[in-house]
mmCIF file with all atom_site columns, C-alpha atoms in Angstrom:
data_model
loop_
_atom_site.group_PDB
_atom_site.id
_atom_site.type_symbol
_atom_site.label_atom_id
_atom_site.label_alt_id
_atom_site.label_comp_id
_atom_site.label_asym_id
_atom_site.label_entity_id
_atom_site.label_seq_id
_atom_site.pdbx_PDB_ins_code
_atom_site.Cartn_x
_atom_site.Cartn_y
_atom_site.Cartn_z
_atom_site.occupancy
_atom_site.B_iso_or_equiv
_atom_site.pdbx_formal_charge
_atom_site.auth_seq_id
_atom_site.auth_comp_id
_atom_site.auth_asym_id
_atom_site.auth_atom_id
_atom_site.pdbx_PDB_model_num
ATOM 1  C CA . MET A 1 1  ? -15.659 -5.231 -2.918  1.00 75.00 ? 1  MET A CA 1
ATOM 2  C CA . SER A 1 2  ? -14.478 -4.641 1.104   1.00 87.00 ? 2  SER A CA 1
ATOM 3  C CA . SER A 1 3  ? -15.020 -1.621 2.955   1.00 92.00 ? 3  SER A CA 1
ATOM 4  C CA . PHE A 1 4  ? -10.931 -1.168 2.855   1.00 93.00 ? 4  PHE A CA 1
ATOM 5  C CA . GLU A 1 5  ? -10.638 -1.645 -0.972  1.00 92.00 ? 5  GLU A CA 1
ATOM 6  C CA . SER A 1 6  ? -13.447 0.754  -1.907  1.00 91.00 ? 6  SER A CA 1
ATOM 7  C CA . TYR A 1 7  ? -11.500 3.096  0.571   1.00 94.00 ? 7  TYR A CA 1
ATOM 8  C CA . PHE A 1 8  ? -8.177  2.367  -1.124  1.00 94.00 ? 8  PHE A CA 1
ATOM 9  C CA . TYR A 1 9  ? -9.797  2.765  -4.560  1.00 93.00 ? 9  TYR A CA 1
ATOM 10 C CA . LYS A 1 10 ? -11.447 5.935  -3.873  1.00 94.00 ? 10 LYS A CA 1
ATOM 11 C CA . ASN A 1 11 ? -8.196  7.782  -2.783  1.00 95.00 ? 11 ASN A CA 1
ATOM 12 C CA . ILE A 1 12 ? -6.130  6.339  -5.560  1.00 95.00 ? 12 ILE A CA 1
ATOM 13 C CA . ARG A 1 13 ? -8.748  7.795  -7.712  1.00 95.00 ? 13 ARG A CA 1
ATOM 14 C CA . GLU A 1 14 ? -8.589  11.182 -6.439  1.00 95.00 ? 14 GLU A CA 1
ATOM 15 C CA . LYS A 1 15 ? -4.760  11.317 -6.434  1.00 96.00 ? 15 LYS A CA 1
ATOM 16 C CA . ILE A 1 16 ? -4.665  10.328 -10.219 1.00 96.00 ? 16 ILE A CA 1
ATOM 17 C CA . ARG A 1 17 ? -7.200  13.235 -11.092 1.00 96.00 ? 17 ARG A CA 1
ATOM 18 C CA . PHE A 1 18 ? -4.936  15.541 -8.796  1.00 96.00 ? 18 PHE A CA 1
ATOM 19 C CA . TYR A 1 19 ? -1.927  15.275 -9.825  1.00 97.00 ? 19 TYR A CA 1
ATOM 20 C CA . ARG A 1 20 ? -3.296  14.837 -13.559 1.00 96.00 ? 20 ARG A CA 1
ATOM 21 C CA . VAL A 1 21 ? -5.062  18.230 -13.415 1.00 97.00 ? 21 VAL A CA 1
ATOM 22 C CA . LYS A 1 22 ? -2.279  19.517 -11.540 1.00 97.00 ? 22 LYS A CA 1
ATOM 23 C CA . ASN A 1 23 ? -0.091  18.687 -14.708 1.00 97.00 ? 23 ASN A CA 1
ATOM 24 C CA . GLY A 1 24 ? -2.923  19.949 -16.984 1.00 97.00 ? 24 GLY A CA 1
ATOM 25 C CA . LEU A 1 25 ? -3.492  16.897 -18.521 1.00 97.00 ? 25 LEU A CA 1
ATOM 26 C CA . THR A 1 26 ? -6.489  15.418 -20.309 1.00 96.00 ? 26 THR A CA 1
ATOM 27 C CA . GLN A 1 27 ? -7.048  11.795 -19.682 1.00 95.00 ? 27 GLN A CA 1
ATOM 28 C CA . GLU A 1 28 ? -6.947  11.092 -22.890 1.00 94.00 ? 28 GLU A CA 1
ATOM 29 C CA . LYS A 1 29 ? -3.486  12.830 -23.079 1.00 95.00 ? 29 LYS A CA 1
ATOM 30 C CA . LEU A 1 30 ? -2.155  11.012 -20.194 1.00 95.00 ? 30 LEU A CA 1
ATOM 31 C CA . SER A 1 31 ? -3.461  7.745  -21.362 1.00 94.00 ? 31 SER A CA 1
ATOM 32 C CA . GLU A 1 32 ? -1.659  8.553  -24.424 1.00 93.00 ? 32 GLU A CA 1
ATOM 33 C CA . ILE A 1 33 ? 2.212   9.526  -22.498 1.00 93.00 ? 33 ILE A CA 1
ATOM 34 C CA . LEU A 1 34 ? 2.061   6.006  -20.686 1.00 93.00 ? 34 LEU A CA 1
ATOM 35 C CA . ASP A 1 35 ? 0.619   4.380  -23.803 1.00 93.00 ? 35 ASP A CA 1
ATOM 36 C CA . MET A 1 36 ? -2.631  3.096  -22.235 1.00 93.00 ? 36 MET A CA 1
ATOM 37 C CA . ASN A 1 37 ? -5.860  2.542  -23.612 1.00 90.00 ? 37 ASN A CA 1
ATOM 38 C CA . PRO A 1 38 ? -7.579  5.756  -23.965 1.00 84.00 ? 38 PRO A CA 1
ATOM 39 C CA . LYS A 1 39 ? -10.491 5.355  -21.787 1.00 91.00 ? 39 LYS A CA 1
ATOM 40 C CA . TYR A 1 40 ? -8.460  3.651  -19.082 1.00 92.00 ? 40 TYR A CA 1
ATOM 41 C CA . ILE A 1 41 ? -7.799  6.605  -17.060 1.00 93.00 ? 41 ILE A CA 1
ATOM 42 C CA . GLY A 1 42 ? -11.344 7.744  -17.360 1.00 94.00 ? 42 GLY A CA 1
ATOM 43 C CA . HIS A 1 43 ? -12.363 4.111  -16.085 1.00 94.00 ? 43 HIS A CA 1
ATOM 44 C CA . ILE A 1 44 ? -9.522  4.344  -12.869 1.00 94.00 ? 44 ILE A CA 1
ATOM 45 C CA . GLU A 1 45 ? -11.051 7.568  -11.992 1.00 94.00 ? 45 GLU A CA 1
ATOM 46 C CA . ARG A 1 46 ? -14.471 6.995  -12.300 1.00 93.00 ? 46 ARG A CA 1
ATOM 47 C CA . CYS A 1 47 ? -13.583 3.543  -10.370 1.00 89.00 ? 47 CYS A CA 1
ATOM 48 C CA . GLU A 1 48 ? -15.087 1.676  -13.164 1.00 92.00 ? 48 GLU A CA 1
ATOM 49 C CA . ARG A 1 49 ? -11.769 -0.593 -13.498 1.00 92.00 ? 49 ARG A CA 1
ATOM 50 C CA . VAL A 1 50 ? -8.698  -1.608 -10.212 1.00 92.00 ? 50 VAL A CA 1
ATOM 51 C CA . ILE A 1 51 ? -5.943  -0.272 -11.430 1.00 93.00 ? 51 ILE A CA 1
ATOM 52 C CA . SER A 1 52 ? -3.234  -2.742 -11.909 1.00 92.00 ? 52 SER A CA 1
ATOM 53 C CA . THR A 1 53 ? 0.318   -2.762 -10.197 1.00 94.00 ? 53 THR A CA 1
ATOM 54 C CA . LYS A 1 54 ? 1.776   -2.266 -13.072 1.00 94.00 ? 54 LYS A CA 1
ATOM 55 C CA . SER A 1 55 ? -0.339  1.279  -14.299 1.00 94.00 ? 55 SER A CA 1
ATOM 56 C CA . LEU A 1 56 ? 0.311   2.813  -10.744 1.00 95.00 ? 56 LEU A CA 1
ATOM 57 C CA . ILE A 1 57 ? 3.764   2.528  -11.061 1.00 96.00 ? 57 ILE A CA 1
ATOM 58 C CA . LYS A 1 58 ? 3.844   4.086  -14.275 1.00 95.00 ? 58 LYS A CA 1
ATOM 59 C CA . LEU A 1 59 ? 1.800   6.891  -13.086 1.00 96.00 ? 59 LEU A CA 1
ATOM 60 C CA . ILE A 1 60 ? 3.604   7.299  -10.055 1.00 96.00 ? 60 ILE A CA 1
ATOM 61 C CA . GLU A 1 61 ? 7.190   7.309  -11.925 1.00 96.00 ? 61 GLU A CA 1
ATOM 62 C CA . PHE A 1 62 ? 5.826   9.841  -14.611 1.00 96.00 ? 62 PHE A CA 1
ATOM 63 C CA . PHE A 1 63 ? 4.572   12.314 -11.968 1.00 97.00 ? 63 PHE A CA 1
ATOM 64 C CA . GLU A 1 64 ? 8.094   11.912 -10.274 1.00 97.00 ? 64 GLU A CA 1
ATOM 65 C CA . LEU A 1 65 ? 6.609   11.187 -6.999  1.00 96.00 ? 65 LEU A CA 1
ATOM 66 C CA . GLN A 1 66 ? 7.707   9.462  -3.653  1.00 96.00 ? 66 GLN A CA 1
ATOM 67 C CA . PRO A 1 67 ? 5.474   6.426  -2.840  1.00 94.00 ? 67 PRO A CA 1
ATOM 68 C CA . GLU A 1 68 ? 4.456   8.176  0.698   1.00 94.00 ? 68 GLU A CA 1
ATOM 69 C CA . GLU A 1 69 ? 3.540   11.453 -1.000  1.00 94.00 ? 69 GLU A CA 1
ATOM 70 C CA . PHE A 1 70 ? 0.948   9.399  -3.581  1.00 96.00 ? 70 PHE A CA 1
ATOM 71 C CA . PHE A 1 71 ? -0.167  6.873  -0.569  1.00 95.00 ? 71 PHE A CA 1
ATOM 72 C CA . ASN A 1 72 ? -0.649  9.662  2.068   1.00 94.00 ? 72 ASN A CA 1
ATOM 73 C CA . PHE A 1 73 ? -4.105  9.899  1.875   1.00 94.00 ? 73 PHE A CA 1
ATOM 74 C CA . GLU A 1 74 ? -6.150  12.761 3.521   1.00 89.00 ? 74 GLU A CA 1
ATOM 75 C CA . GLU A 1 75 ? -8.946  10.506 4.493   1.00 88.00 ? 75 GLU A CA 1
ATOM 76 C CA . LYS A 1 76 ? -8.101  8.257  7.397   1.00 92.00 ? 76 LYS A CA 1
ATOM 77 C CA . TYR A 1 77 ? -9.620  4.726  7.189   1.00 93.00 ? 77 TYR A CA 1
ATOM 78 C CA . LYS A 1 78 ? -11.737 3.823  10.074  1.00 89.00 ? 78 LYS A CA 1
ATOM 79 C CA . PHE A 1 79 ? -11.520 0.504  11.352  1.00 86.00 ? 79 PHE A CA 1
ATOM 80 C CA . TYR A 1 80 ? -14.550 -0.959 12.959  1.00 76.00 ? 80 TYR A CA 1
#
């Protein structure tokens, strides 16, 4: 995985966890609501799996976020 991919998926993981916890949901409950494998969210939050675009869209729609809100990462990527 490239440096940018690592940065990107780390920030995706943090955003998912942030909004999940903010909404008082467990990983299992969020997976159930979104009709995903019960362990899927945990795998994504631990960066053990790469989230699919379809799943990412489902999450953003579920949390009713604008794309720029979700993809506004706190940490900026440092290009070499």
